[in-house]
Amino acid sequence: MNSQRNRFSLFRNKSCSFVIFFVVVQHAHGDLSYSVQEELKPGSVIGNVAKDLGLEMGRLSVRKARVDMEGNDRQYCGINLRSGDLFVTERIDREEHCGEKPSCVLKFDLVLENPLELHRLSLQVQDINDNVPVFPKDVVKLEIRESAVKGARYRINAAHDADIGKNSVQSYTLQQNPHFVFSIQTTSAGSKYGELVLDKELDREEQREMKLLLTAVDGGSPQRSGTVVIHVIVLDANDNAPVFSETVYKTSLPENSPVQTPVITVSATDADEGVNGEVTYEFSRLPDKSRRLFSLDAKTGEISVTGDIDYEEGSKYEIFVEAKDGYGLSSEAKVIIDITDVNDNAPVIYLKSLINPIPENVSPGTEVGIINVQDRDSEKNGQVRCSIQQNVPFKLVPSIKNYYSVVSTGQLDRELVSDYNITITATDEGSPPLSSSKSVQLSVADINDNPPVFEEQSYSAYVSENNKAGSTLCSVTARDPDWRQNGTVVYSLLAGEVNGAPVSSYVSVNGDTGVIHAVRSFDYEQLRSFKVQVMARDNGSPPLSSNVTVSVFISDVNDNCPQILYPAPEGNSFMTELVPKAAHGGSLVSKVIAVDADSGQNAWLSYHIVKSTDPGLFTIGVHSGEIRTQRDISESDSMKQNLIVAVKDNGQPSLSATCSMYLLISDNLAEVPELKDMSYDEKNSKLTSYLIIALVCVSTFFLTFIIIILGVRFCRRRKPRLLFDGAVAIPSAYLPPNYADVDGTGTLRSTYNYDAYLTTGSRTSDFKFVTSYNDNTLPADQTLRKSPSDFVDAFGDCAESPEVGAIPYLYTRLTTLFALHYGLGFVFLVLHPVFGDVSYSIPEERKRGYVIGNIAKDLGLDPGQLS
Ligand SMILES: *[C@@H]1O[C@H](CO)[C@@H](O)[C@H](O)[C@H]1NC(C)=O
Ligand SMILES: *[C@@H]1O[C@H](CO)[C@@H](O)[C@H](O)[C@H]1NC(C)=O
Ligand SMILES: *[C@@H]1O[C@H](CO)[C@@H](O)[C@H](O)[C@H]1NC(C)=O
């Protein structure tokens, strides 16, 4: 291998003094020239391009180096992109390319891309002795008169060797014989021929014919040779050889001339007569290529076309024609046929390089591809203009020689146009011009340049409260026109808080579909609306995203019953209203107060009396809840009046609550004992009755005892004393509270206290309550600001459980009864009817609510048992 490589010497510009110049030229598209032997095996290395161009090894593949042969599809040599070696890829036959031309140079373009760079690469093909000398015929027949004198010359066509230089024919050797010698002559046109020279006269009687072997040898190594037999027939006489009218005939022939087109007619004349003057023509020496194209009429000397004449295959033919007379005397003429070019080759467009697909973000002016245009015709017929169709954002920029760059002219957008069909048209300047076009398909590759865009600026979802967890609220959609994962949208919730809890505990979003689900059941009374941020993100890298706000509005459902605040629900406490007997028709008696946690229609309450002791006596304001007398109270009306009031909201369906209201038509608190019958259950009132009976008995006994004592004393002192002033005052204590304070006595004050405590929900406190209630809670939209518990607080005792409420009530009763005996200063009570005595002492002038003692404890009872 090494020795082989040494044989191909790189010959730069012959003289050493040009080496520096050569280097300079090289950088400005310098030419490279190598010399190579013909007939080398494929793979043989010719030289190193990378080294000779001063390029780093790796750059060759980056710049897509390659070798193209001008105007030829065949390759002959290639570049090893790794090593930079130029090597043979196909058999190179010097004779095929260059024929007899002394210098045979193949020209290549060495193309480097990015930027496009072109180097001329010439390959000097050197001859090797691969052809033998060949005579046109195997046997040459010569007829020579015996009268021929010494020195007579007879023409013999020379042997031809396709090789050139010293590999061509160098010498001839004629077989040893007594009569002839061989000599070589050169014509004025430069071609060689041989002559048989008569050295010793012939004698037909001695020898009628002879065969001589003529050998031609070339100067190659090893030497090759070819032979011809010269057959000499000795005749009686012959005079003149034929003479051509011209030594060189010239003509021109357009290419593509049809078969049998006459090209030229040669003619030779012979001065002899008869057989000696009959001239025939034949090709003396003709390359195989020409033999297929032309034929010669032996009689007329007309040369005509027998094959396809193609200018591109051969533009000039040299043909040798021999004229012979009947006895073998001959002469030769040369015919030169020039083929004229016809515009028969359309330009051919080669796509040399293409970036496909091309990213959509390339800047305008980017080189996308390289094309090369070739037209095999010559001169004007081979001059080509190239163009690109109008409506694409690409243009052709002429580059070196017949190379063009395809360059983008604008911003590409895959989302608008994803594929281009670029049609390039090449037209030559012949007449008529020929053109061809090539369609180049170019795809635009996606870049993640579009964020997902929501179809709407914001989304609203409406949901009724008490929804099921997992129910669908709404769905968001974002579009991303990018390709595949760059356009795949994934939805997610952005972290945030609703009422202090993470938003993910309220809603969730389906990442693929954008459907938003409720995670829990919503309660309108707690949360009326909230907002969540949803992000749509594509899967590109880096990903792009956009956000959208989703407002969730919860609508009210009538899920809360009206809640009656006054009167307290049945059994809760003793709610009784006192209606003065003198009340006129239309007077306000009481008011039912209710709230509803819902809102709007669902909280719009209406009040109805569903049942009453005397249907005609009371009415209720449908929306105010105020209970009024419908007519004047008459004596015949029952003292106890019961009303059952229903409170309904206006929802669909509506919810309701009922309450009972006890009204007592009375002006006098003395009627109180009857009160308890209707307001307290049996168990409770029984105990009270026992207590009172016990008290009365004890008191009676005690009084009797005192009366007896006093009676004894009175009898002694004779001055009686009013003992019962306190007791006498009692009836007046049962006046309505409004009147109670008129009298400023302690007794009255005490009874007033009793009344006030007894009817916590009575008119006085009632109206106080209504005032505050109206101020704070009636406006519909503010209703919800107060939770039911707020109201409970506001009413304090009202909400107490029956058990707890009973004990102060009992104490109240006792306090009242003790007050009956106020005048006595202190009282000793023995209350327990069965088990024993309980005794308390109480100082005078104690405040209302003052605790005297604990009966339950003292009796050994559970507090619950008391009630
Ligand atoms: C591009 O050309 C090809 C074939 O020449 C054809 O199938 C295709 O539809 C063309 N595309 C456009 C966008 O014109
Ligand atoms: C998505 O875009 C990136 C650049 O943003 C690109 O490299 C990638 O090839 C694109 N993917 C597809 C499937 O087109
Ligand atoms: C969406 O919201 C997130 C979090 O607040 C933020 O980081 C991101 O930049 C936002 N995206 C857009 C497109 O506004």
PDB file of N, CA and C in Angstrom, residues 796-827:
ATOM      1  N   GLY A 796     -80.394  34.372  76.281  1.00  0.00           N
ATOM      2  CA  GLY A 796     -79.977  33.817  77.566  1.00  0.00           C
ATOM      3  C   GLY A 796     -80.856  32.690  78.048  1.00  0.00           C
ATOM      4  N   ASP A 797     -81.633  32.986  79.099  1.00  0.00           N
ATOM      5  CA  ASP A 797     -82.408  31.972  79.810  1.00  0.00           C
ATOM      6  C   ASP A 797     -83.335  31.181  78.908  1.00  0.00           C
ATOM      7  N   CYS A 798     -83.797  31.814  77.794  1.00  0.00           N
ATOM      8  CA  CYS A 798     -84.779  31.170  76.941  1.00  0.00           C
ATOM      9  C   CYS A 798     -84.303  29.822  76.465  1.00  0.00           C
ATOM     10  N   ALA A 799     -83.033  29.763  76.267  1.00  0.00           N
ATOM     11  CA  ALA A 799     -82.527  28.560  75.656  1.00  0.00           C
ATOM     12  C   ALA A 799     -82.162  27.494  76.663  1.00  0.00           C
ATOM     13  N   GLU A 800     -82.296  27.831  77.941  1.00  0.00           N
ATOM     14  CA  GLU A 800     -81.913  26.839  78.938  1.00  0.00           C
ATOM     15  C   GLU A 800     -82.779  25.604  78.843  1.00  0.00           C
ATOM     16  N   SER A 801     -82.187  24.517  79.216  1.00  0.00           N
ATOM     17  CA  SER A 801     -82.924  23.265  79.148  1.00  0.00           C
ATOM     18  C   SER A 801     -84.024  23.257  80.200  1.00  0.00           C
ATOM     19  N   PRO A 802     -85.075  22.500  80.008  1.00  0.00           N
ATOM     20  CA  PRO A 802     -86.206  22.489  80.931  1.00  0.00           C
ATOM     21  C   PRO A 802     -85.733  22.173  82.353  1.00  0.00           C
ATOM     22  N   GLU A 803     -84.780  21.254  82.486  1.00  0.00           N
ATOM     23  CA  GLU A 803     -84.324  20.861  83.825  1.00  0.00           C
ATOM     24  C   GLU A 803     -83.714  22.036  84.555  1.00  0.00           C
ATOM     25  N   VAL A 804     -82.834  22.703  83.837  1.00  0.00           N
ATOM     26  CA  VAL A 804     -82.159  23.829  84.465  1.00  0.00           C
ATOM     27  C   VAL A 804     -83.166  24.941  84.750  1.00  0.00           C
ATOM     28  N   GLY A 805     -84.105  25.173  83.784  1.00  0.00           N
ATOM     29  CA  GLY A 805     -85.085  26.247  83.934  1.00  0.00           C
ATOM     30  C   GLY A 805     -86.019  26.004  85.108  1.00  0.00           C
ATOM     31  N   ALA A 806     -86.259  24.792  85.440  1.00  0.00           N
ATOM     32  CA  ALA A 806     -87.247  24.494  86.487  1.00  0.00           C
ATOM     33  C   ALA A 806     -86.763  24.910  87.852  1.00  0.00           C
ATOM     34  N   ILE A 807     -85.480  24.813  88.078  1.00  0.00           N
ATOM     35  CA  ILE A 807     -84.983  25.073  89.436  1.00  0.00           C
ATOM     36  C   ILE A 807     -85.124  26.537  89.807  1.00  0.00           C
ATOM     37  N   PRO A 808     -84.647  27.477  88.936  1.00  0.00           N
ATOM     38  CA  PRO A 808     -84.898  28.874  89.309  1.00  0.00           C
ATOM     39  C   PRO A 808     -86.396  29.133  89.454  1.00  0.00           C
ATOM     40  N   TYR A 809     -87.152  28.413  88.622  1.00  0.00           N
ATOM     41  CA  TYR A 809     -88.594  28.630  88.735  1.00  0.00           C
ATOM     42  C   TYR A 809     -89.106  28.219  90.111  1.00  0.00           C
ATOM     43  N   LEU A 810     -88.627  27.109  90.582  1.00  0.00           N
ATOM     44  CA  LEU A 810     -89.036  26.628  91.891  1.00  0.00           C
ATOM     45  C   LEU A 810     -88.637  27.619  92.975  1.00  0.00           C
ATOM     46  N   TYR A 811     -87.384  28.064  92.813  1.00  0.00           N
ATOM     47  CA  TYR A 811     -86.922  29.053  93.792  1.00  0.00           C
ATOM     48  C   TYR A 811     -87.773  30.280  93.750  1.00  0.00           C
ATOM     49  N   THR A 812     -88.145  30.633  92.528  1.00  0.00           N
ATOM     50  CA  THR A 812     -88.980  31.807  92.395  1.00  0.00           C
ATOM     51  C   THR A 812     -90.279  31.623  93.163  1.00  0.00           C
ATOM     52  N   ARG A 813     -90.846  30.475  92.952  1.00  0.00           N
ATOM     53  CA  ARG A 813     -92.098  30.200  93.657  1.00  0.00           C
ATOM     54  C   ARG A 813     -91.932  30.314  95.162  1.00  0.00           C
ATOM     55  N   LEU A 814     -90.841  29.718  95.590  1.00  0.00           N
ATOM     56  CA  LEU A 814     -90.607  29.743  97.035  1.00  0.00           C
ATOM     57  C   LEU A 814     -90.397  31.167  97.512  1.00  0.00           C
ATOM     58  N   THR A 815     -89.589  31.875  96.734  1.00  0.00           N
ATOM     59  CA  THR A 815     -89.310  33.262  97.096  1.00  0.00           C
ATOM     60  C   THR A 815     -90.609  34.028  97.222  1.00  0.00           C
ATOM     61  N   THR A 816     -91.496  33.775  96.241  1.00  0.00           N
ATOM     62  CA  THR A 816     -92.781  34.455  96.245  1.00  0.00           C
ATOM     63  C   THR A 816     -93.576  34.123  97.519  1.00  0.00           C
ATOM     64  N   LEU A 817     -93.570  32.859  97.783  1.00  0.00           N
ATOM     65  CA  LEU A 817     -94.350  32.447  98.948  1.00  0.00           C
ATOM     66  C   LEU A 817     -93.765  33.020 100.223  1.00  0.00           C
ATOM     67  N   PHE A 818     -92.419  33.060 100.232  1.00  0.00           N
ATOM     68  CA  PHE A 818     -91.808  33.659 101.436  1.00  0.00           C
ATOM     69  C   PHE A 818     -92.156  35.103 101.527  1.00  0.00           C
ATOM     70  N   ALA A 819     -92.257  35.718 100.333  1.00  0.00           N
ATOM     71  CA  ALA A 819     -92.592  37.142 100.351  1.00  0.00           C
ATOM     72  C   ALA A 819     -93.965  37.367 100.976  1.00  0.00           C
ATOM     73  N   LEU A 820     -94.827  36.391 100.849  1.00  0.00           N
ATOM     74  CA  LEU A 820     -96.155  36.504 101.465  1.00  0.00           C
ATOM     75  C   LEU A 820     -96.012  36.706 102.971  1.00  0.00           C
ATOM     76  N   HIS A 821     -94.902  36.164 103.421  1.00  0.00           N
ATOM     77  CA  HIS A 821     -94.689  36.248 104.868  1.00  0.00           C
ATOM     78  C   HIS A 821     -93.605  37.226 105.217  1.00  0.00           C
ATOM     79  N   TYR A 822     -93.441  38.176 104.345  1.00  0.00           N
ATOM     80  CA  TYR A 822     -92.355  39.132 104.493  1.00  0.00           C
ATOM     81  C   TYR A 822     -92.396  39.852 105.825  1.00  0.00           C
ATOM     82  N   GLY A 823     -93.572  40.231 106.124  1.00  0.00           N
ATOM     83  CA  GLY A 823     -93.766  41.001 107.343  1.00  0.00           C
ATOM     84  C   GLY A 823     -93.312  40.264 108.584  1.00  0.00           C
ATOM     85  N   LEU A 824     -93.138  39.003 108.516  1.00  0.00           N
ATOM     86  CA  LEU A 824     -92.752  38.215 109.677  1.00  0.00           C
ATOM     87  C   LEU A 824     -91.277  38.313 109.970  1.00  0.00           C
ATOM     88  N   GLY A 825     -90.527  38.968 109.054  1.00  0.00           N
ATOM     89  CA  GLY A 825     -89.079  39.137 109.286  1.00  0.00           C
ATOM     90  C   GLY A 825     -88.323  37.939 108.802  1.00  0.00           C
ATOM     91  N   PHE A 826     -88.503  36.798 109.291  1.00  0.00           N
ATOM     92  CA  PHE A 826     -87.860  35.578 108.771  1.00  0.00           C
ATOM     93  C   PHE A 826     -88.826  34.428 108.899  1.00  0.00           C
ATOM     94  N   VAL A 827     -88.575  33.454 108.145  1.00  0.00           N
ATOM     95  CA  VAL A 827     -89.503  32.326 108.063  1.00  0.00           C
ATOM     96  C   VAL A 827     -88.733  31.037 108.291  1.00  0.00           C
TER      97      VAL A 827
END
